[in-house]
Short mmCIF file of N, CA and C in Angstrom, two decimals:
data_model
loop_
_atom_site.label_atom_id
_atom_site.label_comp_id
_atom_site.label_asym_id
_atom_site.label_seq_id
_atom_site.Cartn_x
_atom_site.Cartn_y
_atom_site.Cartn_z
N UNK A 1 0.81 -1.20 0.00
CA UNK A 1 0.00 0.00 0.00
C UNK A 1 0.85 1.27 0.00
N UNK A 2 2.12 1.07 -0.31
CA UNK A 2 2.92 2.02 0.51
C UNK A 2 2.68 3.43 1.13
N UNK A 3 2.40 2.70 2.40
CA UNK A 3 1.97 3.88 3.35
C UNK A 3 3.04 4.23 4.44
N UNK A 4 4.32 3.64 4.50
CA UNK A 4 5.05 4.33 4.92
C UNK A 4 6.30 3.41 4.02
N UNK A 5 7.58 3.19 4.58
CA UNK A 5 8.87 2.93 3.97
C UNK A 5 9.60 2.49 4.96
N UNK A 6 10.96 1.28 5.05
CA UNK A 6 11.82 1.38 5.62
C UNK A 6 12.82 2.06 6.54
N UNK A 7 12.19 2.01 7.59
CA UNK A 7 13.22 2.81 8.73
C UNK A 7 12.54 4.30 8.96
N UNK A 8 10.80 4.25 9.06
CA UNK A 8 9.82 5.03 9.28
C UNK A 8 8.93 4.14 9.98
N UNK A 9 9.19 3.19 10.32
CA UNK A 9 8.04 2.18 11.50
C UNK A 9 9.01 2.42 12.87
N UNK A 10 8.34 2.99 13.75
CA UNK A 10 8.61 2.84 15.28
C UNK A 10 7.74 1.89 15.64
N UNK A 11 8.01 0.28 16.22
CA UNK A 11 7.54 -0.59 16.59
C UNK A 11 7.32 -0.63 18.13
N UNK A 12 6.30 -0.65 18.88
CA UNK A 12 6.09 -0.76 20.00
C UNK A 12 5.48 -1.90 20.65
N UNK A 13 5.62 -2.47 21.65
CA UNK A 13 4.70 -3.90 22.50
C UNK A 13 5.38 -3.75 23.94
N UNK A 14 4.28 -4.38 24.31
CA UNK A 14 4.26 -4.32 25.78
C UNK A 14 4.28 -6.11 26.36
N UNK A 15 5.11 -6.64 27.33
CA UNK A 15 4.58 -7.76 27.85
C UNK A 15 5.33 -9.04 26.31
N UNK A 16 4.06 -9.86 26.30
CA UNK A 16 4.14 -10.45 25.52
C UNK A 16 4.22 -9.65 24.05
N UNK A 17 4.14 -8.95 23.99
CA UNK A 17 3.95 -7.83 22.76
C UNK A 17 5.28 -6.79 22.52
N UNK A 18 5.71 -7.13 23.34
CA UNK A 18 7.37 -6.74 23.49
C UNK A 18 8.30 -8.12 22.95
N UNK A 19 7.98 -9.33 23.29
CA UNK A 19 8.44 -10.54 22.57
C UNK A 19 8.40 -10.22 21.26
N UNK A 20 7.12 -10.42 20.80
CA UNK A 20 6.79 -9.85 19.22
C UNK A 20 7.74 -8.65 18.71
N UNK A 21 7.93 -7.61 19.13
CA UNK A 21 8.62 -6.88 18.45
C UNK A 21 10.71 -7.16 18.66
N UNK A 22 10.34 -7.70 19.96
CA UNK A 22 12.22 -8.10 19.92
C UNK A 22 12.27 -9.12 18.99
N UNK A 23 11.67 -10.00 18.78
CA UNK A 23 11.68 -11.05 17.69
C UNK A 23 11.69 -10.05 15.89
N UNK A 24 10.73 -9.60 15.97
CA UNK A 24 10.30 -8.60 14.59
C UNK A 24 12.05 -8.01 14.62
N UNK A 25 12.72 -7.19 15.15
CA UNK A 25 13.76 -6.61 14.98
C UNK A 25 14.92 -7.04 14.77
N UNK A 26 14.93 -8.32 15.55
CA UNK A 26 16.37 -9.54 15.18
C UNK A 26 15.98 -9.77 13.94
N UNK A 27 14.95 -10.22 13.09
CA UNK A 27 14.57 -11.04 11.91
C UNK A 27 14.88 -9.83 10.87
N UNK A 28 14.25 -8.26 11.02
CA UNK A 28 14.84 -7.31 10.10
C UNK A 28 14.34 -6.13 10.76
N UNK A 29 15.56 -5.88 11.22
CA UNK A 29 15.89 -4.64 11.90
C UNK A 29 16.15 -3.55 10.95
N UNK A 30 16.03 -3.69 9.49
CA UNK A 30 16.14 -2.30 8.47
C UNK A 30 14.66 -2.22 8.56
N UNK A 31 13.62 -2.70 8.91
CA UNK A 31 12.54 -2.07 8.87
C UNK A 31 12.18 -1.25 9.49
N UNK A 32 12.93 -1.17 10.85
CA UNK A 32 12.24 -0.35 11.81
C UNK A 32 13.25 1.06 12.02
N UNK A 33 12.73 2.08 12.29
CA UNK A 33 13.70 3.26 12.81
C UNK A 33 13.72 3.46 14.04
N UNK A 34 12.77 2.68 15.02
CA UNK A 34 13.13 2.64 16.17
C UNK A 34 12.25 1.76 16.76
N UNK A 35 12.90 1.44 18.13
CA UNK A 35 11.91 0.24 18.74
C UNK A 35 11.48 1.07 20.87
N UNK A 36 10.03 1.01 20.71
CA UNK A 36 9.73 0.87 22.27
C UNK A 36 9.23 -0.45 22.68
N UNK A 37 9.78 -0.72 23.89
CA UNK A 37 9.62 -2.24 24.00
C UNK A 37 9.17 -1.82 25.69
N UNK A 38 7.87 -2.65 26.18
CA UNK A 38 7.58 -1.74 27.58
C UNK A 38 7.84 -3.19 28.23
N UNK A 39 7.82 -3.38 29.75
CA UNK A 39 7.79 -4.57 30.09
C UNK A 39 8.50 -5.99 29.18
N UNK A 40 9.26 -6.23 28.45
CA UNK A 40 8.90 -7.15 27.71
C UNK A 40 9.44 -8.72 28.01
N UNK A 41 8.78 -9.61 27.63
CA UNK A 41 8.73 -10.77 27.88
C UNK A 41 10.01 -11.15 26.38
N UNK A 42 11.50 -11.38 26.94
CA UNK A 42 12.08 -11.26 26.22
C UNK A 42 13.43 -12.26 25.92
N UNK A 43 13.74 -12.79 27.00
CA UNK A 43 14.19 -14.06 28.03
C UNK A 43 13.06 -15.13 28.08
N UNK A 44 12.73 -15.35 27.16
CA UNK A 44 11.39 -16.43 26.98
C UNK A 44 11.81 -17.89 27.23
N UNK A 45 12.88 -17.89 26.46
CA UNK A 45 13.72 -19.65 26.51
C UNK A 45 14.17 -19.74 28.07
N UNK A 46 14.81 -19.13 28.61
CA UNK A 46 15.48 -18.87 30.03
C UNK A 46 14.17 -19.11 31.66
N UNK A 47 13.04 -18.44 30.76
CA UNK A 47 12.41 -18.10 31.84
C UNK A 47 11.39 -18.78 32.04
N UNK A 48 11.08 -20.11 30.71
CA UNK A 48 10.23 -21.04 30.82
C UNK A 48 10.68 -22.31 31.19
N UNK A 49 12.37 -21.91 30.99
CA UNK A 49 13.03 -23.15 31.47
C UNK A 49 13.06 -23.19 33.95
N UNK A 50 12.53 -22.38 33.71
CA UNK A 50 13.01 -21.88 35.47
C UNK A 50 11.29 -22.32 35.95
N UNK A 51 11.51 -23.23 36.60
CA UNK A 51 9.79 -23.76 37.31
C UNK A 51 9.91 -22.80 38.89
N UNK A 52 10.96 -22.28 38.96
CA UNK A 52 10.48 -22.12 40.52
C UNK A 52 10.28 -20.16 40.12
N UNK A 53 10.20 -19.55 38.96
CA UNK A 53 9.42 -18.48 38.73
C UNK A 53 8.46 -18.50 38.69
N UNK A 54 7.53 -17.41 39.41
CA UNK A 54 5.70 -17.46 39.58
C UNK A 54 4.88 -17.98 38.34
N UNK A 55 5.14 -17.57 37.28
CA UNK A 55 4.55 -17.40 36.37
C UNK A 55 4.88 -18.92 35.21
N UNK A 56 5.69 -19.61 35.57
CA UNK A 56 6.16 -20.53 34.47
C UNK A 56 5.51 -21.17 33.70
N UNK A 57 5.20 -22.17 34.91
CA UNK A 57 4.23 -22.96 34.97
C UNK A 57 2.54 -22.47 34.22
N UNK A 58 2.38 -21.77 34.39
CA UNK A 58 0.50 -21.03 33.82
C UNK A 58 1.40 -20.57 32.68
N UNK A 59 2.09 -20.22 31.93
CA UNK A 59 2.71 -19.78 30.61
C UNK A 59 2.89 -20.93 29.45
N UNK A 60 2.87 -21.90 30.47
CA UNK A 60 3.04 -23.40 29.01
C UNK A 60 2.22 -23.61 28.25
N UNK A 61 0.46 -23.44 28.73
CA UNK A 61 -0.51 -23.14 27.64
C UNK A 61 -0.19 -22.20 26.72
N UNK A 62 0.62 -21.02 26.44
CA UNK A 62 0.47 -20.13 25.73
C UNK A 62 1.51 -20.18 24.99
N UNK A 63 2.77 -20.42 25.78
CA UNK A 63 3.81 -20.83 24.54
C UNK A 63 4.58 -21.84 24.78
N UNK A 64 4.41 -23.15 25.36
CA UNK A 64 4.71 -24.11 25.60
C UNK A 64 5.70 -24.92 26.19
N UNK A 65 5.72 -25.99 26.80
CA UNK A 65 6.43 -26.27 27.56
C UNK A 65 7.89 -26.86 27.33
N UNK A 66 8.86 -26.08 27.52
CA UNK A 66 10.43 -26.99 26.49
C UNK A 66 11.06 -27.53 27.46
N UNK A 67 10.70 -27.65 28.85
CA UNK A 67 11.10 -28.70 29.79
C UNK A 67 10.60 -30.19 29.70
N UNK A 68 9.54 -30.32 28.97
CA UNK A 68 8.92 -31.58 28.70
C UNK A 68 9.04 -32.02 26.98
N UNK A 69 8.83 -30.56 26.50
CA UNK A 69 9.19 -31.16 24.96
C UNK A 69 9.87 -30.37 24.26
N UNK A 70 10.70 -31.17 23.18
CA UNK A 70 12.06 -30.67 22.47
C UNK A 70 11.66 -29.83 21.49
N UNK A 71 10.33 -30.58 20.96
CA UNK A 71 9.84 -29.17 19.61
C UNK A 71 9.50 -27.51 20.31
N UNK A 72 8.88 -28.06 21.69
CA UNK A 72 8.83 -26.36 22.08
C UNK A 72 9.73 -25.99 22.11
N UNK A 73 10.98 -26.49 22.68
CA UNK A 73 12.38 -25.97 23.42
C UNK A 73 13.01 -24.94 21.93
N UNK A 74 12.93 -26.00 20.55
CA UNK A 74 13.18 -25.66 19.65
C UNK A 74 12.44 -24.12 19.20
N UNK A 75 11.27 -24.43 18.75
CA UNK A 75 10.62 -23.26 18.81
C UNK A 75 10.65 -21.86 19.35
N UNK A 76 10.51 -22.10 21.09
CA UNK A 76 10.70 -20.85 21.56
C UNK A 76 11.94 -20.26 21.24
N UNK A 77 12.73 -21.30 20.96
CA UNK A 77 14.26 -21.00 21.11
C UNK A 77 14.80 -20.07 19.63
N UNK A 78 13.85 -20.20 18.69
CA UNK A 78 13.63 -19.86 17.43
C UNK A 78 13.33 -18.28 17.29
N UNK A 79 12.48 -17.74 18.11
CA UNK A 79 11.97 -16.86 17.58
C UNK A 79 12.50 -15.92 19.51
N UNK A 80 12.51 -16.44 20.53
CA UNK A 80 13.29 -16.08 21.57
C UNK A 80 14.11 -14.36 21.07
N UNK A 81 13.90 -13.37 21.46
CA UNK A 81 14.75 -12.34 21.32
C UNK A 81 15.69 -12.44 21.49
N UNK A 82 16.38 -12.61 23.52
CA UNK A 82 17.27 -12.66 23.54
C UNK A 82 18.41 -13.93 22.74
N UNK A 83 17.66 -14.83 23.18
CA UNK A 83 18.38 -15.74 21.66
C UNK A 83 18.41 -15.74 20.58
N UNK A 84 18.44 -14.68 20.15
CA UNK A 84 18.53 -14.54 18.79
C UNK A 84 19.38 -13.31 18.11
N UNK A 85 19.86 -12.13 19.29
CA UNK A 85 20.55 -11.22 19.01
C UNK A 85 21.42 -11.34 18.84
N UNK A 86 21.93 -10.86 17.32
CA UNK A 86 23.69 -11.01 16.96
C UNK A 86 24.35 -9.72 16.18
N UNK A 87 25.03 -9.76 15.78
CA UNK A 87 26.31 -8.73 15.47
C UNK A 87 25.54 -8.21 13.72
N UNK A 88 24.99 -7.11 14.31
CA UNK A 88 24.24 -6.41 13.16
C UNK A 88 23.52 -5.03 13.70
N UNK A 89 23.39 -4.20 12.91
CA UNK A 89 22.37 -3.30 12.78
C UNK A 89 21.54 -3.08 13.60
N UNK A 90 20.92 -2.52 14.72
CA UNK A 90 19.68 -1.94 15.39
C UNK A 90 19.41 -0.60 15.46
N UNK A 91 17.92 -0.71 14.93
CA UNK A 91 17.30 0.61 14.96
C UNK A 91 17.89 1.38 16.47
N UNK A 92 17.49 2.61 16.70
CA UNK A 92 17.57 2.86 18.20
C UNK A 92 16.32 2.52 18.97
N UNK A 93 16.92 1.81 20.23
CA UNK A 93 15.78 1.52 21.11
C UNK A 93 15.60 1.63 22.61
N UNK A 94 14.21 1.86 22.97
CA UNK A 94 13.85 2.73 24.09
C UNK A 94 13.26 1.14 24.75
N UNK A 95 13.86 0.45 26.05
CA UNK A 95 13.33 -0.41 26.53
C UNK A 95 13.24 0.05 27.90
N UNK A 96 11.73 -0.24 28.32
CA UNK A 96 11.19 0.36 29.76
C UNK A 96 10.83 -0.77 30.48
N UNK A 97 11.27 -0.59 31.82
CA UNK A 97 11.04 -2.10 32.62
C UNK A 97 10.92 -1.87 34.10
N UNK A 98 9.94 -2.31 34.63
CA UNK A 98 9.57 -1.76 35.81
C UNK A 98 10.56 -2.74 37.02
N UNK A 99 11.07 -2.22 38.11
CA UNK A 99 11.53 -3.16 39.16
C UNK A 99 10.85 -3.63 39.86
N UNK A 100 9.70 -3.47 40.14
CA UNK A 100 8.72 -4.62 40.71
C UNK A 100 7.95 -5.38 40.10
N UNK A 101 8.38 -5.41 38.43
CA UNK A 101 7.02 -6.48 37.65
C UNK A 101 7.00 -7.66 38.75
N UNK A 102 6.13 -7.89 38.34
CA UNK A 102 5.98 -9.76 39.10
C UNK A 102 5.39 -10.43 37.51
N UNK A 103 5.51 -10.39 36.51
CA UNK A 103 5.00 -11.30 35.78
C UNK A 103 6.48 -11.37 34.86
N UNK A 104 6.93 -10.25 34.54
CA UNK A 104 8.60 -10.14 33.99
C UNK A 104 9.48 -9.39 34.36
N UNK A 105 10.40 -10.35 34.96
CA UNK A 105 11.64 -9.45 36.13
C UNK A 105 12.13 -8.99 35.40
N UNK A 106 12.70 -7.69 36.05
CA UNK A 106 13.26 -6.60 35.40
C UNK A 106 14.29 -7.23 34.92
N UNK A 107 15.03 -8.20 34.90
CA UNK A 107 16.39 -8.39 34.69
C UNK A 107 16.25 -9.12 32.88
N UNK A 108 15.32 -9.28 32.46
CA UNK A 108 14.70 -9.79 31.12
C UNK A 108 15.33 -8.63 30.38
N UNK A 109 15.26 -7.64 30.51
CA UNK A 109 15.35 -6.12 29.88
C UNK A 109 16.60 -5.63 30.24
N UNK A 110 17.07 -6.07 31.16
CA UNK A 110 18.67 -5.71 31.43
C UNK A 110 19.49 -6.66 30.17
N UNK A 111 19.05 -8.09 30.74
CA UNK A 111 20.26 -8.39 29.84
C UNK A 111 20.09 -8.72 28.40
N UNK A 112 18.73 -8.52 27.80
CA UNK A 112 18.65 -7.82 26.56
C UNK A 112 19.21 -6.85 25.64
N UNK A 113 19.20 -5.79 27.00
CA UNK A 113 19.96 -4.11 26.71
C UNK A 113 21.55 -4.42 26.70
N UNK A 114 21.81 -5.33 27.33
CA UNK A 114 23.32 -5.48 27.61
C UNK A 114 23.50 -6.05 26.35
N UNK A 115 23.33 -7.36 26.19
CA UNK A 115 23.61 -8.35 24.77
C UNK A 115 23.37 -7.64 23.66
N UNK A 116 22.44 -6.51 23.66
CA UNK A 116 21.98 -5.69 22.00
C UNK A 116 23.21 -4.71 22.07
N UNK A 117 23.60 -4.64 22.97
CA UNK A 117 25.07 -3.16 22.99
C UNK A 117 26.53 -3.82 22.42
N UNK A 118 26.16 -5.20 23.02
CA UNK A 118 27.55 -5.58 23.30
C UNK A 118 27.71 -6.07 21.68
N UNK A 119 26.34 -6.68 21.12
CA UNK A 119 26.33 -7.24 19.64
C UNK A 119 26.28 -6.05 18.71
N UNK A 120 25.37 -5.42 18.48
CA UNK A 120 24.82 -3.96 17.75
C UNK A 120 26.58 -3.76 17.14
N UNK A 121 26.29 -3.54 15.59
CA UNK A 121 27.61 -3.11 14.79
C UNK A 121 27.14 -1.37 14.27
N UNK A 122 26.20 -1.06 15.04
CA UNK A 122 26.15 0.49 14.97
C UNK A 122 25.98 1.74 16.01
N UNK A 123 25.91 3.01 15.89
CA UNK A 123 25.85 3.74 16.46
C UNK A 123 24.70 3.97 17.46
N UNK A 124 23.39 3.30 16.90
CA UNK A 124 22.37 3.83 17.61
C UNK A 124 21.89 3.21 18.90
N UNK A 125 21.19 4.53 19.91
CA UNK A 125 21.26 4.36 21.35
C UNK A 125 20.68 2.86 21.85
N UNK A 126 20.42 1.99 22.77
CA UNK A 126 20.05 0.74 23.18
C UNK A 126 19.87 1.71 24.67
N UNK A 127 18.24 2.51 25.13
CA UNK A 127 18.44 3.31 25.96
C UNK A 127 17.69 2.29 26.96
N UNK A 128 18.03 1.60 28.35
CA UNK A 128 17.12 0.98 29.22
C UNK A 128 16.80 1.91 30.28
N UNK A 129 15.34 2.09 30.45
CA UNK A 129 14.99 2.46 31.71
C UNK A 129 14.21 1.85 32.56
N UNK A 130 14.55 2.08 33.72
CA UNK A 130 14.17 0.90 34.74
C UNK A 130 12.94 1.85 35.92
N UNK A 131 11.81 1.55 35.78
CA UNK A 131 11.21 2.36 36.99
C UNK A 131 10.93 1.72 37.93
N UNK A 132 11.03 3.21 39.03
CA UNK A 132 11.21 2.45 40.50
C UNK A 132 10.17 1.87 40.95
N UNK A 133 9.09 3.02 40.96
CA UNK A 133 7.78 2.48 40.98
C UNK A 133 6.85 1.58 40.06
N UNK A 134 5.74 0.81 40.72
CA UNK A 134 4.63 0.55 39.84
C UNK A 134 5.13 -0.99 39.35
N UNK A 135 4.11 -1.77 38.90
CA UNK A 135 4.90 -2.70 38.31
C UNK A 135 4.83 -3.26 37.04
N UNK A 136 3.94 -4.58 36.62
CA UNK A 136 3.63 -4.88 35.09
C UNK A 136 2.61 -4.34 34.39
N UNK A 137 1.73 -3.66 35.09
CA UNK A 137 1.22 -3.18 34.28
C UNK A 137 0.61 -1.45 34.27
N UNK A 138 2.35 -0.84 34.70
CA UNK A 138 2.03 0.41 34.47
C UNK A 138 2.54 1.34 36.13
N UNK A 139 2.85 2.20 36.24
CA UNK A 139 3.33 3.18 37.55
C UNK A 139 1.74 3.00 38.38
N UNK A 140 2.81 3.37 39.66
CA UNK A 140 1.54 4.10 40.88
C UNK A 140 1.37 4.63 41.05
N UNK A 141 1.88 6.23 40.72
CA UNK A 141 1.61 7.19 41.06
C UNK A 141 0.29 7.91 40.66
N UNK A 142 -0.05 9.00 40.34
CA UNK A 142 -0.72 10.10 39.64
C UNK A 142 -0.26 10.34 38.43
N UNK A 143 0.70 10.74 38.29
CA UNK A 143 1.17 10.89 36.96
C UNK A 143 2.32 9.84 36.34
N UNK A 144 2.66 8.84 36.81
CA UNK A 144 3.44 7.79 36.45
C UNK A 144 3.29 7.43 34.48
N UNK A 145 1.61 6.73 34.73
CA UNK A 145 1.26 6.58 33.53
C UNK A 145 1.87 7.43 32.35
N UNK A 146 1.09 8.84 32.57
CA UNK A 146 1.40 9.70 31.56
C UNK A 146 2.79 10.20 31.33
N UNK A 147 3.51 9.75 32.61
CA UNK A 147 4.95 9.99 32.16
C UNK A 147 5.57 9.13 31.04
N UNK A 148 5.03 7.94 31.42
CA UNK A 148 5.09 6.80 30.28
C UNK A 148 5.05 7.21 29.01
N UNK A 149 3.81 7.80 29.16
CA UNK A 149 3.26 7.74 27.49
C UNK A 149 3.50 9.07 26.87
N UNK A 150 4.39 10.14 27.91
CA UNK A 150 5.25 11.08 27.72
C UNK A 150 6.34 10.11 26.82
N UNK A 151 6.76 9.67 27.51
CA UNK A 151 8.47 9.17 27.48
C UNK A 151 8.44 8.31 25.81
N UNK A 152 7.40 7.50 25.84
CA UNK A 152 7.28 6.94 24.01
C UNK A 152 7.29 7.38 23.41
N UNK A 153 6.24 8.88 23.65
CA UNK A 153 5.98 9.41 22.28
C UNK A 153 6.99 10.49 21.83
N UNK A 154 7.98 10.83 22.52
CA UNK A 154 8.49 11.68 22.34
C UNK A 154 10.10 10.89 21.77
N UNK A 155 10.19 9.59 22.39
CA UNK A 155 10.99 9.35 21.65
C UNK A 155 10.98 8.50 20.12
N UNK A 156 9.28 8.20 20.04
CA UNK A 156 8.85 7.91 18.59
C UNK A 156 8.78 9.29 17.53
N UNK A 157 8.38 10.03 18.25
CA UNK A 157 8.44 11.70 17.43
C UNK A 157 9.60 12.04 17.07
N UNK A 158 10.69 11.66 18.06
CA UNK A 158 12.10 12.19 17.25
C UNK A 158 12.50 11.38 16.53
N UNK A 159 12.58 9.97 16.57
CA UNK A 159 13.02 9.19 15.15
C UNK A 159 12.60 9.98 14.17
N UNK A 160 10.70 9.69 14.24
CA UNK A 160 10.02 10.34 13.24
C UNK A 160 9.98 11.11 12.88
N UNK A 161 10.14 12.47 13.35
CA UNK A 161 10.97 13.93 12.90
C UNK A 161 12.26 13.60 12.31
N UNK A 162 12.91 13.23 12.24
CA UNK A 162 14.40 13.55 12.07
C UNK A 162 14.74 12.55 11.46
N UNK A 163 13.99 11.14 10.99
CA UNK A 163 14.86 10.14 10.58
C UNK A 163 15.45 9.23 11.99
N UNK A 164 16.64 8.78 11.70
CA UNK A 164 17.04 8.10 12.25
C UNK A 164 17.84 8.80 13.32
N UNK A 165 17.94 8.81 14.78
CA UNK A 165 18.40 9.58 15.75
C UNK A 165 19.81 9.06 16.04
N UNK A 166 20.46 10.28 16.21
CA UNK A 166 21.46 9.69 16.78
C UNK A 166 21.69 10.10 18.17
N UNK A 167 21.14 10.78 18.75
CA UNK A 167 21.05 10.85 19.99
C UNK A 167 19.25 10.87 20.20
N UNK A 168 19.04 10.30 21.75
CA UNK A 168 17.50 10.05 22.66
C UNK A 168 17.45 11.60 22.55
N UNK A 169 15.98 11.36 22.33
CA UNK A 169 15.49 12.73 23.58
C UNK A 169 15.61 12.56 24.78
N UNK A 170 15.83 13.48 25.54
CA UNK A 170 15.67 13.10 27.10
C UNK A 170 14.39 14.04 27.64
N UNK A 171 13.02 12.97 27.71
CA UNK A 171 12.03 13.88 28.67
C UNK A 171 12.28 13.50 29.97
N UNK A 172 13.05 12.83 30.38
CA UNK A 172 12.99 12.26 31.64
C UNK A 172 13.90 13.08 32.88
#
């Protein structure tokens, strides 16, 4: 339809929807000009392999169990973000991760941010922010939220203004 072009999609997901787009960006990262990734479920292979995390166990209906079977193990292991990041190209990206999720520990998003810096063969930012408050699904405060949805849009507006950024905005 061409309604937009290569390296004019700012891709965003939250949660499981943050999987989806860390997956979308390893597979072709020239599509995107930038990535927000909120919460994201991103350490998928790692974290379905761990039974004594809250959540493991109730997650095997949805993307299956690779402690019991090899085709899941395969699978998740397939499309897995962090397993899958290597020595190439990334858009710039804004990953937000709360320190009290209880459904995805903050540390999913750490060592995502770490492995995309340490691989990434370019310039652009790999920015993690970690909030103190609030947890998976969103701040506690009064204005927490909207700081949020401060903090995306402004750094989807500057890709999108400007092309490809080479430096964050900083609303924060």
């Amino acid at each position: 339809e061409r309604l937009t072009r290569p390296g004019r999609i700012v891709a965003s997901g939250a949660s499981a929807g943050g999987m989806l787009v860390g997956a979308a960006v390893n597979m072709r990262p020239d599509l995107f000009g930038g990535v927000y990734a909120e919460v994201p479920f991103v350490d998928c292979l790692n974290t379905l392999l761990d039974r004594d995390l809250p959540l493991t166990e109730a997650s095997f209906s949805e993307f299956g169990n690779p402690i019991e079977s090899r085709a899941d193990f395969v699978n998740i292991q397939s499309y897995s973000p962090y397993e899958n990041v290597r020595a190439q190209a990334y858009p710039p990206m804004l990953i937000s991760q709360s320190l009290n999720d209880s459904r995805v520990p903050y540390w999913e998003a750490a060592k995502w941010a770490a492995k995309l810096r340490h691989l990434k063969t370019d310039d652009n930012p790999v920015i993690l922010y970690i909030k103190m408050r609030g947890g998976h699904s969103g701040g506690s405060g009064r204005f927490d939220n909207l700081e949020d949805y401060a903090r995306a849009y402004a750094f989807a507006l500057g890709i999108t203004a400007r092309g490809r950024m080479t430096r964050p905005p900083t609303p924060w």
